[in-house]
Short mmCIF file of C-alpha atoms in Angstrom, two decimals:
data_model
loop_
_atom_site.label_atom_id
_atom_site.label_comp_id
_atom_site.label_asym_id
_atom_site.label_seq_id
_atom_site.Cartn_x
_atom_site.Cartn_y
_atom_site.Cartn_z
CA MET A 986 0.23 -0.09 0.14
CA HIS A 987 2.76 2.02 0.76
CA PHE A 988 4.20 1.93 -2.64
CA TYR A 989 0.84 2.71 -4.08
CA ALA A 990 0.62 6.01 -2.28
CA ILE A 991 3.75 6.99 -3.49
CA PHE A 992 3.03 6.53 -6.63
CA ALA A 993 -0.32 8.11 -6.62
CA VAL A 994 1.30 11.09 -5.09
CA ALA A 995 4.04 11.07 -7.97
CA CYS A 996 0.98 11.20 -10.33
CA CYS A 997 -0.50 13.72 -9.10
CA THR A 998 2.30 16.22 -8.74
CA PHE A 999 3.28 15.30 -12.49
CA LEU A 1000 -0.35 15.86 -13.74
CA GLN A 1001 -0.44 19.16 -11.88
CA ALA A 1002 2.66 20.37 -13.19
CA ALA A 1003 2.47 23.05 -16.10
CA PRO A 1004 3.96 22.45 -19.12
CA PRO A 1005 6.41 25.16 -19.98
CA VAL A 1006 6.08 28.63 -21.53
CA LEU A 1007 8.29 30.21 -23.94
CA LEU A 1008 7.62 34.06 -24.43
CA LEU A 1009 9.43 35.25 -27.68
CA SER A 1010 9.78 38.88 -28.69
CA ALA A 1011 11.16 39.47 -31.86
CA ASP A 1012 11.62 43.50 -32.49
CA GLY A 1013 9.36 45.45 -34.64
CA VAL A 1014 7.77 42.95 -36.52
CA GLY A 1015 4.48 44.45 -37.50
CA ALA A 1016 1.27 42.24 -38.00
CA GLY A 1017 1.23 42.93 -41.75
CA GLN A 1018 5.07 42.14 -42.29
CA PHE A 1019 3.51 38.67 -41.21
CA THR A 1020 1.93 36.61 -44.14
CA ALA A 1021 1.53 33.53 -46.03
CA ARG A 1022 4.04 35.07 -48.23
CA THR A 1023 6.71 36.66 -46.20
CA MET A 1024 6.87 33.55 -43.73
CA PRO A 1025 5.15 30.52 -45.13
CA LYS A 1026 6.60 28.15 -42.98
CA LEU A 1027 5.65 30.11 -39.79
CA TRP A 1028 2.31 30.85 -41.22
CA ALA A 1029 1.54 27.19 -41.81
CA LEU A 1030 2.58 26.27 -38.13
CA SER A 1031 0.60 29.21 -37.23
CA ASP A 1032 -2.60 27.32 -38.63
CA LYS A 1033 -2.30 24.94 -35.98
CA GLY A 1034 -2.51 27.70 -33.06
CA ARG A 1035 -4.08 31.17 -32.90
CA ARG A 1036 -3.17 34.27 -34.76
CA GLY A 1037 -3.71 38.04 -33.68
CA GLU A 1038 -2.33 41.57 -34.05
CA GLY A 1039 -0.63 43.03 -30.86
CA LEU A 1040 -1.77 46.27 -29.65
CA PRO A 1041 1.19 48.67 -28.25
CA PRO A 1042 1.53 50.75 -25.51
CA PHE A 1043 1.74 54.57 -26.26
CA PRO A 1044 4.27 55.86 -27.84
CA ALA A 1045 4.73 52.42 -29.38
CA THR A 1046 8.71 52.03 -28.70
CA THR A 1047 10.88 49.14 -27.73
CA PHE A 1048 11.79 50.09 -24.77
CA ASN A 1049 8.23 50.59 -23.16
CA GLY A 1050 6.58 47.58 -25.36
CA HIS A 1051 8.98 45.31 -24.02
CA ALA A 1052 8.23 46.14 -20.08
CA THR A 1053 4.70 46.34 -21.39
CA LEU A 1054 4.96 42.88 -22.28
CA ALA A 1055 7.18 42.52 -19.12
CA THR A 1056 5.12 43.37 -16.30
CA GLY A 1057 1.62 43.59 -17.64
CA CYS A 1058 0.99 47.39 -16.82
CA TRP A 1059 0.61 50.40 -18.36
CA PRO A 1060 3.53 52.89 -18.63
CA GLU A 1061 2.09 55.24 -16.60
CA HIS A 1062 2.56 52.75 -13.66
CA HIS A 1063 5.58 50.46 -14.75
CA GLY A 1064 7.24 53.98 -15.75
CA VAL A 1065 9.23 52.88 -19.01
CA VAL A 1066 7.18 56.16 -20.81
CA ALA A 1067 9.57 55.66 -23.83
CA ASN A 1068 12.90 54.77 -24.59
CA SER A 1069 14.16 57.59 -22.88
CA TYR A 1070 12.55 60.25 -20.35
CA MET A 1071 13.39 63.20 -18.05
CA ASP A 1072 13.51 62.05 -14.19
CA PRO A 1073 11.83 64.35 -12.14
CA ALA A 1074 14.01 64.15 -9.23
CA THR A 1075 16.84 65.14 -10.66
CA ARG A 1076 15.69 66.56 -14.36
CA THR A 1077 18.26 64.66 -16.06
CA LEU A 1078 18.00 62.97 -18.88
CA VAL A 1079 17.87 58.53 -18.90
CA SER A 1080 18.95 58.32 -22.22
CA ALA A 1081 17.93 54.49 -22.57
CA ALA A 1082 15.36 53.54 -20.05
CA ASN A 1083 16.43 49.29 -20.34
CA ARG A 1084 17.60 49.06 -16.77
CA ALA A 1085 16.17 47.14 -13.83
CA GLU A 1086 15.94 50.65 -11.84
CA ASP A 1087 13.77 52.11 -14.49
CA LEU A 1088 10.83 49.34 -14.12
CA GLN A 1089 8.20 50.69 -11.08
CA ARG A 1090 5.95 47.84 -11.18
CA GLU A 1091 6.91 43.90 -10.70
CA PRO A 1092 8.41 42.02 -13.90
CA LEU A 1093 6.70 38.83 -14.82
CA TRP A 1094 10.55 36.80 -14.34
CA VAL A 1095 10.31 38.40 -10.87
CA ALA A 1096 6.84 37.14 -9.87
CA ALA A 1097 7.80 33.92 -11.41
CA THR A 1098 10.46 33.43 -9.21
CA ARG A 1099 8.81 34.18 -6.00
CA SER A 1100 5.87 31.95 -7.14
CA GLY A 1101 8.87 29.17 -7.60
CA VAL A 1102 8.50 28.87 -11.58
CA ARG A 1103 12.11 28.37 -12.72
CA THR A 1104 12.78 31.53 -14.96
CA ALA A 1105 15.06 32.01 -17.52
CA VAL A 1106 15.47 35.82 -19.23
CA PHE A 1107 17.61 36.56 -22.17
CA GLN A 1108 18.21 40.01 -23.29
CA TRP A 1109 14.74 41.39 -21.96
CA VAL A 1110 14.26 45.45 -21.26
CA GLY A 1111 14.69 45.98 -17.88
CA ALA A 1112 16.42 42.39 -17.33
CA THR A 1113 19.68 44.02 -15.99
CA GLY A 1114 20.29 42.47 -12.34
CA PRO A 1115 17.95 42.25 -9.27
CA TRP A 1116 14.66 43.61 -9.10
CA ASP A 1117 13.45 43.99 -5.08
CA GLY A 1118 16.36 42.06 -4.44
CA VAL A 1119 15.49 39.02 -6.90
CA SER A 1120 16.46 37.86 -9.46
CA PRO A 1121 15.62 34.74 -11.80
CA TRP A 1122 17.17 31.68 -12.49
CA ARG A 1123 19.52 32.27 -15.22
CA MET A 1124 19.64 35.80 -17.30
CA GLU A 1125 21.92 37.19 -19.84
CA THR A 1126 21.62 40.81 -20.26
CA PHE A 1127 22.08 42.82 -23.60
CA ARG A 1128 24.99 42.97 -25.19
CA LEU A 1129 25.04 44.59 -29.13
CA GLY A 1130 24.92 42.37 -32.13
CA ARG A 1131 24.54 39.03 -30.92
CA PRO A 1132 23.05 36.75 -33.17
CA ASP A 1133 19.38 35.11 -32.70
CA SER A 1134 21.09 31.76 -32.56
CA GLU A 1135 22.06 32.31 -29.20
CA ALA A 1136 19.09 33.62 -27.97
CA LEU A 1137 17.11 30.36 -29.29
CA ALA A 1138 20.55 28.38 -27.99
CA PHE A 1139 19.92 30.21 -24.47
CA SER A 1140 15.88 29.35 -24.55
CA GLU A 1141 16.91 25.56 -25.51
CA ALA A 1142 19.26 24.98 -23.05
CA ALA A 1143 16.91 26.32 -20.69
CA LEU A 1144 13.99 24.47 -21.38
CA GLY A 1145 16.35 21.32 -21.65
CA ASP A 1146 17.42 21.93 -18.22
CA GLY A 1147 13.85 22.04 -16.36
CA ALA A 1148 12.49 26.24 -16.88
CA GLY A 1149 8.94 26.63 -16.40
CA LEU A 1150 9.57 29.97 -17.74
CA VAL A 1151 11.73 31.03 -20.70
CA MET A 1152 11.35 35.02 -22.24
CA THR A 1153 13.77 35.57 -25.14
CA TYR A 1154 14.90 38.93 -26.96
CA LEU A 1155 15.18 38.23 -31.15
CA SER A 1156 16.38 41.16 -33.07
CA GLY A 1157 13.38 40.90 -35.48
CA THR A 1158 13.29 43.62 -38.57
CA ASP A 1159 13.43 46.69 -36.25
CA GLU A 1160 16.98 47.97 -37.61
CA GLU A 1161 16.26 47.05 -41.02
CA GLY A 1162 12.80 48.46 -41.05
CA HIS A 1163 14.80 51.99 -39.51
CA LEU A 1164 17.90 52.10 -42.11
CA ARG A 1165 15.97 50.50 -45.47
CA GLY A 1166 12.60 51.20 -44.72
CA PRO A 1167 9.26 48.63 -43.65
CA ARG A 1168 8.70 47.95 -47.43
CA SER A 1169 12.75 46.99 -48.22
CA PRO A 1170 13.93 44.17 -49.54
CA GLU A 1171 16.42 43.75 -46.79
CA LEU A 1172 13.16 43.22 -44.68
CA LYS A 1173 11.71 40.82 -46.76
CA ALA A 1174 15.18 39.13 -46.76
CA LYS A 1175 14.97 39.24 -42.76
CA LEU A 1176 11.41 37.66 -42.43
CA LYS A 1177 12.20 35.18 -44.34
CA ALA A 1178 15.60 34.08 -42.32
CA MET A 1179 13.62 34.39 -39.64
CA ASP A 1180 11.51 32.16 -40.85
CA GLU A 1181 14.17 29.57 -42.09
CA GLU A 1182 15.65 29.47 -38.76
CA LEU A 1183 12.46 29.63 -35.97
CA THR A 1184 10.41 27.08 -38.08
CA PRO A 1185 12.17 24.24 -37.18
CA TRP A 1186 13.53 25.07 -33.83
CA LEU A 1187 10.12 25.89 -33.02
CA GLN A 1188 8.57 22.47 -34.28
CA ARG A 1189 11.31 20.71 -32.51
CA MET A 1190 11.12 22.47 -29.30
CA GLN A 1191 7.46 21.31 -28.98
CA THR A 1192 8.68 17.73 -29.47
CA ALA A 1193 10.99 17.81 -26.91
CA HIS A 1194 8.50 19.71 -24.92
CA PRO A 1195 5.13 18.23 -24.63
CA GLY A 1196 2.22 20.49 -24.02
CA LEU A 1197 5.02 23.73 -24.73
CA ARG A 1198 3.31 26.82 -24.87
CA VAL A 1199 4.57 29.83 -26.86
CA ILE A 1200 4.01 33.33 -27.48
CA LEU A 1201 5.57 35.05 -30.53
CA ALA A 1202 4.85 39.20 -30.37
CA ALA A 1203 6.52 42.18 -30.58
CA ASP A 1204 7.07 45.65 -28.96
CA HIS A 1205 5.76 47.62 -32.06
CA GLY A 1206 5.60 47.55 -35.43
CA MET A 1207 7.39 50.28 -38.66
CA ALA A 1208 5.86 52.79 -40.33
CA PRO A 1209 7.61 53.96 -43.64
CA MET A 1210 8.97 57.89 -43.29
CA ARG A 1211 8.49 60.58 -45.66
CA HIS A 1212 8.90 63.71 -43.94
CA ARG A 1213 10.93 65.62 -40.99
CA LEU A 1214 9.79 67.82 -39.00
CA HIS A 1215 11.95 69.94 -37.11
CA LEU A 1216 10.73 70.76 -33.29
CA PRO A 1217 13.35 73.81 -32.27
CA SER A 1218 12.51 75.74 -35.41
CA ILE A 1219 8.73 75.30 -33.81
CA LEU A 1220 9.43 75.79 -30.28
CA ASP A 1221 12.27 78.62 -31.04
CA GLY A 1222 12.40 81.15 -27.93
CA ILE A 1223 10.91 79.05 -25.80
CA PRO A 1224 13.38 76.84 -23.06
CA CYS A 1225 12.56 73.34 -23.15
CA GLU A 1226 13.89 69.56 -23.52
CA LEU A 1227 13.01 67.68 -26.15
CA ILE A 1228 12.87 63.99 -26.20
CA THR A 1229 11.45 62.70 -29.83
CA HIS A 1230 10.52 58.58 -30.19
CA GLY A 1231 9.86 59.21 -33.93
CA GLY A 1232 6.18 59.84 -34.52
CA SER A 1233 6.01 61.39 -30.63
CA ALA A 1234 8.07 63.37 -28.58
CA TYR A 1235 7.93 65.07 -24.97
CA VAL A 1236 8.55 68.87 -24.59
CA TYR A 1237 9.67 69.53 -20.89
CA LEU A 1238 9.44 73.23 -20.56
CA GLN A 1239 12.07 75.08 -18.69
CA HIS A 1240 9.02 77.58 -17.67
CA PRO A 1241 5.26 75.76 -17.31
CA ALA A 1242 3.81 79.11 -17.87
CA GLU A 1243 4.76 78.83 -21.76
CA ALA A 1244 2.95 75.81 -22.00
CA PRO A 1245 0.07 77.42 -24.00
CA GLN A 1246 2.13 79.16 -26.16
CA ALA A 1247 4.15 76.11 -26.95
CA LEU A 1248 1.05 73.61 -27.69
CA LEU A 1249 -0.56 76.79 -30.08
CA ARG A 1250 2.62 77.19 -32.27
CA LEU A 1251 2.63 73.11 -32.28
CA GLN A 1252 -0.92 72.80 -33.11
CA ARG A 1253 -0.49 75.27 -36.12
CA ALA A 1254 2.40 72.95 -37.27
CA GLY A 1255 -0.28 70.35 -37.91
CA LEU A 1256 0.68 68.40 -34.81
CA LYS A 1257 -1.47 66.88 -31.88
CA VAL A 1258 -0.69 68.05 -28.62
CA TRP A 1259 -1.98 67.40 -25.38
CA PRO A 1260 -0.67 68.54 -21.76
CA ARG A 1261 0.61 66.01 -19.62
CA ASP A 1262 -3.12 65.97 -17.64
CA GLN A 1263 -5.07 66.19 -20.31
CA ILE A 1264 -3.44 62.92 -22.59
CA PRO A 1265 -6.21 60.54 -23.51
CA THR A 1266 -7.03 58.02 -20.90
CA ARG A 1267 -6.90 55.12 -23.61
CA TYR A 1268 -3.18 55.99 -23.74
CA HIS A 1269 -2.19 55.19 -19.78
CA LEU A 1270 0.56 58.23 -19.33
CA ALA A 1271 -0.97 60.79 -17.86
CA GLY A 1272 -0.06 59.07 -13.96
CA SER A 1273 3.36 59.45 -14.64
CA ASN A 1274 5.42 62.45 -14.19
CA ARG A 1275 8.31 61.02 -15.98
CA VAL A 1276 5.92 61.73 -18.95
CA GLY A 1277 7.13 65.22 -20.50
CA ASP A 1278 4.69 68.56 -20.18
CA LEU A 1279 3.67 68.42 -23.40
CA VAL A 1280 2.99 65.08 -25.63
CA VAL A 1281 3.27 65.82 -29.20
CA VAL A 1282 2.10 63.08 -31.93
CA ALA A 1283 2.80 63.83 -35.64
CA LYS A 1284 0.89 62.51 -38.44
CA GLU A 1285 1.82 58.61 -39.97
CA GLY A 1286 4.91 59.42 -42.08
CA GLN A 1287 6.24 62.39 -40.50
CA TRP A 1288 9.04 62.14 -37.92
CA LEU A 1289 9.79 64.78 -35.51
CA SER A 1290 13.63 66.02 -34.75
CA LYS A 1291 15.02 67.57 -32.14
CA ALA A 1292 18.48 68.20 -33.87
CA ARG A 1293 19.89 71.44 -32.82
CA SER A 1294 23.45 70.70 -35.52
CA SER A 1295 24.30 69.78 -38.49
CA ARG A 1296 26.13 66.59 -37.22
CA GLU A 1297 22.74 65.67 -34.79
CA ALA A 1298 20.70 66.46 -37.70
CA GLU A 1299 22.74 63.76 -39.85
CA ALA A 1300 22.77 61.37 -36.94
CA GLU A 1301 19.05 61.72 -37.20
CA ARG A 1302 18.48 60.86 -40.85
CA HIS A 1303 20.48 57.80 -40.14
CA GLY A 1304 18.01 55.30 -39.60
CA ARG A 1305 14.58 57.23 -40.05
CA GLN A 1306 13.62 55.16 -43.67
CA GLY A 1307 11.65 53.93 -41.17
CA ALA A 1308 10.13 55.25 -37.22
CA HIS A 1309 7.58 54.11 -35.02
CA ALA A 1310 6.30 55.60 -31.54
CA TYR A 1311 2.68 56.62 -33.23
CA PRO A 1312 -0.74 55.42 -31.20
CA PRO A 1313 -1.27 52.17 -31.12
CA GLU A 1314 -4.54 52.26 -33.02
CA THR A 1315 -1.90 53.44 -35.78
CA PRO A 1316 -2.43 50.21 -37.76
CA SER A 1317 1.27 50.07 -39.13
CA MET A 1318 2.21 50.05 -35.19
CA HIS A 1319 -0.04 46.92 -34.41
CA THR A 1320 2.88 43.36 -34.01
CA TRP A 1321 2.74 40.32 -34.93
CA LEU A 1322 1.30 37.18 -32.64
CA ILE A 1323 1.26 34.16 -32.90
CA VAL A 1324 -0.01 31.58 -30.01
CA LEU A 1325 1.10 27.71 -30.11
CA GLY A 1326 0.05 24.87 -27.83
CA ALA A 1327 -3.42 27.13 -26.54
CA GLY A 1328 -6.28 25.96 -28.93
CA GLN A 1329 -6.89 27.11 -32.87
CA GLY A 1330 -8.35 30.05 -34.23
CA SER A 1331 -8.56 33.72 -34.81
CA LEU A 1332 -7.42 36.28 -31.48
CA GLY A 1333 -8.35 39.25 -33.22
CA PRO A 1334 -6.65 42.15 -31.34
CA VAL A 1335 -4.81 41.69 -28.01
CA TYR A 1336 -3.17 44.45 -25.78
CA LEU A 1337 0.18 43.33 -24.89
CA TRP A 1338 -0.32 44.57 -21.51
CA ASP A 1339 -3.18 41.05 -21.32
CA LEU A 1340 0.02 38.50 -22.07
CA ALA A 1341 1.84 38.73 -19.01
CA PRO A 1342 -1.45 37.72 -17.26
CA THR A 1343 -2.11 35.22 -19.50
CA VAL A 1344 1.29 33.37 -18.69
CA ALA A 1345 1.11 33.95 -15.32
CA THR A 1346 -2.64 32.13 -15.30
CA TRP A 1347 -0.86 29.09 -17.38
CA LEU A 1348 1.78 29.12 -14.31
CA ASP A 1349 0.07 29.41 -11.30
CA ILE A 1350 2.19 33.27 -10.78
CA HIS A 1351 1.25 35.08 -8.66
CA TRP A 1352 1.88 38.91 -8.75
CA ALA A 1353 2.59 40.95 -5.33
CA GLN A 1354 0.55 43.76 -6.77
CA PRO A 1355 -2.14 42.67 -9.40
CA PRO A 1356 -1.31 43.75 -12.75
CA ASP A 1357 -3.27 46.19 -14.99
CA GLY A 1358 -3.92 43.69 -18.22
CA LYS A 1359 -5.88 40.32 -17.82
CA PRO A 1360 -5.66 37.04 -19.12
CA VAL A 1361 -6.43 36.55 -22.88
CA PRO A 1362 -10.09 35.53 -22.48
CA ASN A 1363 -9.65 32.61 -25.32
CA LEU A 1364 -6.54 32.13 -23.71
CA SER A 1365 -6.80 31.82 -19.80
CA LYS A 1366 -7.28 27.86 -20.06
#
C-alpha cells in the first residue's frame, strides 16, 4: 500500500505540473509583415495555433513595449514611458530606459521566481540585475550584435534544464525597418531568414517538450517615413528639453507658464498636442511624472527631429527610412502575435499588457501587486 500511495502522489504531482511557457519577442515585427507569402513556414505552423495582432502601448517604442510585455502594466504604472525620459527628481535625461531600476512595477520573471517557477531571461529590457532583490534562475543582459542563434540556444538549454518560463528577445526586423524601410528588400530578406530559422526550431521544441506553450510577439510595428518636422524651429525661443521617439515626442518646459504658447505653435504646425494632465485616458500615460509637460504626435509618415546641429541632424536621418512611436490605433504599429499550444483559431487584437497576465494564469504565478492587464479570454484555460 505504501508503494501505491507514493506512486499516486507522484502521478498527481506530475499531472499538476504546468507545461513550460516560451515568450519570444521579435523587435519591430509588425502584424502586416507576417503573411503566408513573407513567412510561409511559420504561417503554416501558426495554422495549428492562434494568430492575432498585438496592440502596443503609446508611444510604440522598444523599451516601453518590452516593459509592458514584462509587467502586464500600462506605461504610467511601470514607469518606462518611452526609450528615454527626463527624471523628474533630478531633471536629468535617462537616455536608455532599459535598466531594472527603471521598472516601477514587478516584471514577470520576478513574480515567477517568487512563485517557485524556474525562469530564464535573455536580453529582455529591464533584465539587467535584481529587481526588489530578486533575480531569475538564469539571466543574460543585452549585448549589442548577438545573433538570434545565441538567443535560441540559450532558450533551448534553459528548457532542457527544466525551466518553466523562458523570456527571450530576438532582433526581429527593427534594424532593417529603420535603415531601409518596412517595405524594403532587406526587411523581406530578414523575414525569410527568420522563417527558415525559427520554424524548425519551434517544431523541435514542441516535440522535445510536450504541452509547450509559445507566444511570439513584438514591441511595435514600423511605418515608412516621408517627412521631417524640426521641433527646435517650431519652439524657437521657448526653453525646453526635447525627447523625440520618431512619430511622437515629449516636451519638458523650463517655464511651465509657456505651455499655452508652445502648444499653440505645435498645433499650428499640424501636430496633435496634449498637456500631460490632458492626455487621453486610453494612452495610460497621465499618471507618470516622467512624461513630458507636453506630448506631441505627428501624422503617420512624419518624424519629429530635435537636432540642434548639423551633426545631430545627420545622425537622426540615419535610420529614419522607417520609424514608430505612433499611437496604438495606428495599424502600422500593430505587432505580429502567434500563440502555439493553446488551441486554434483567430485571436483578433490583443493588448500587449494582457500577455503577461495570461502567462501568469498558465503557470499559477502570483503577483505582488495585480497588473493592469487581464488574461486573454480565449487563452486563459
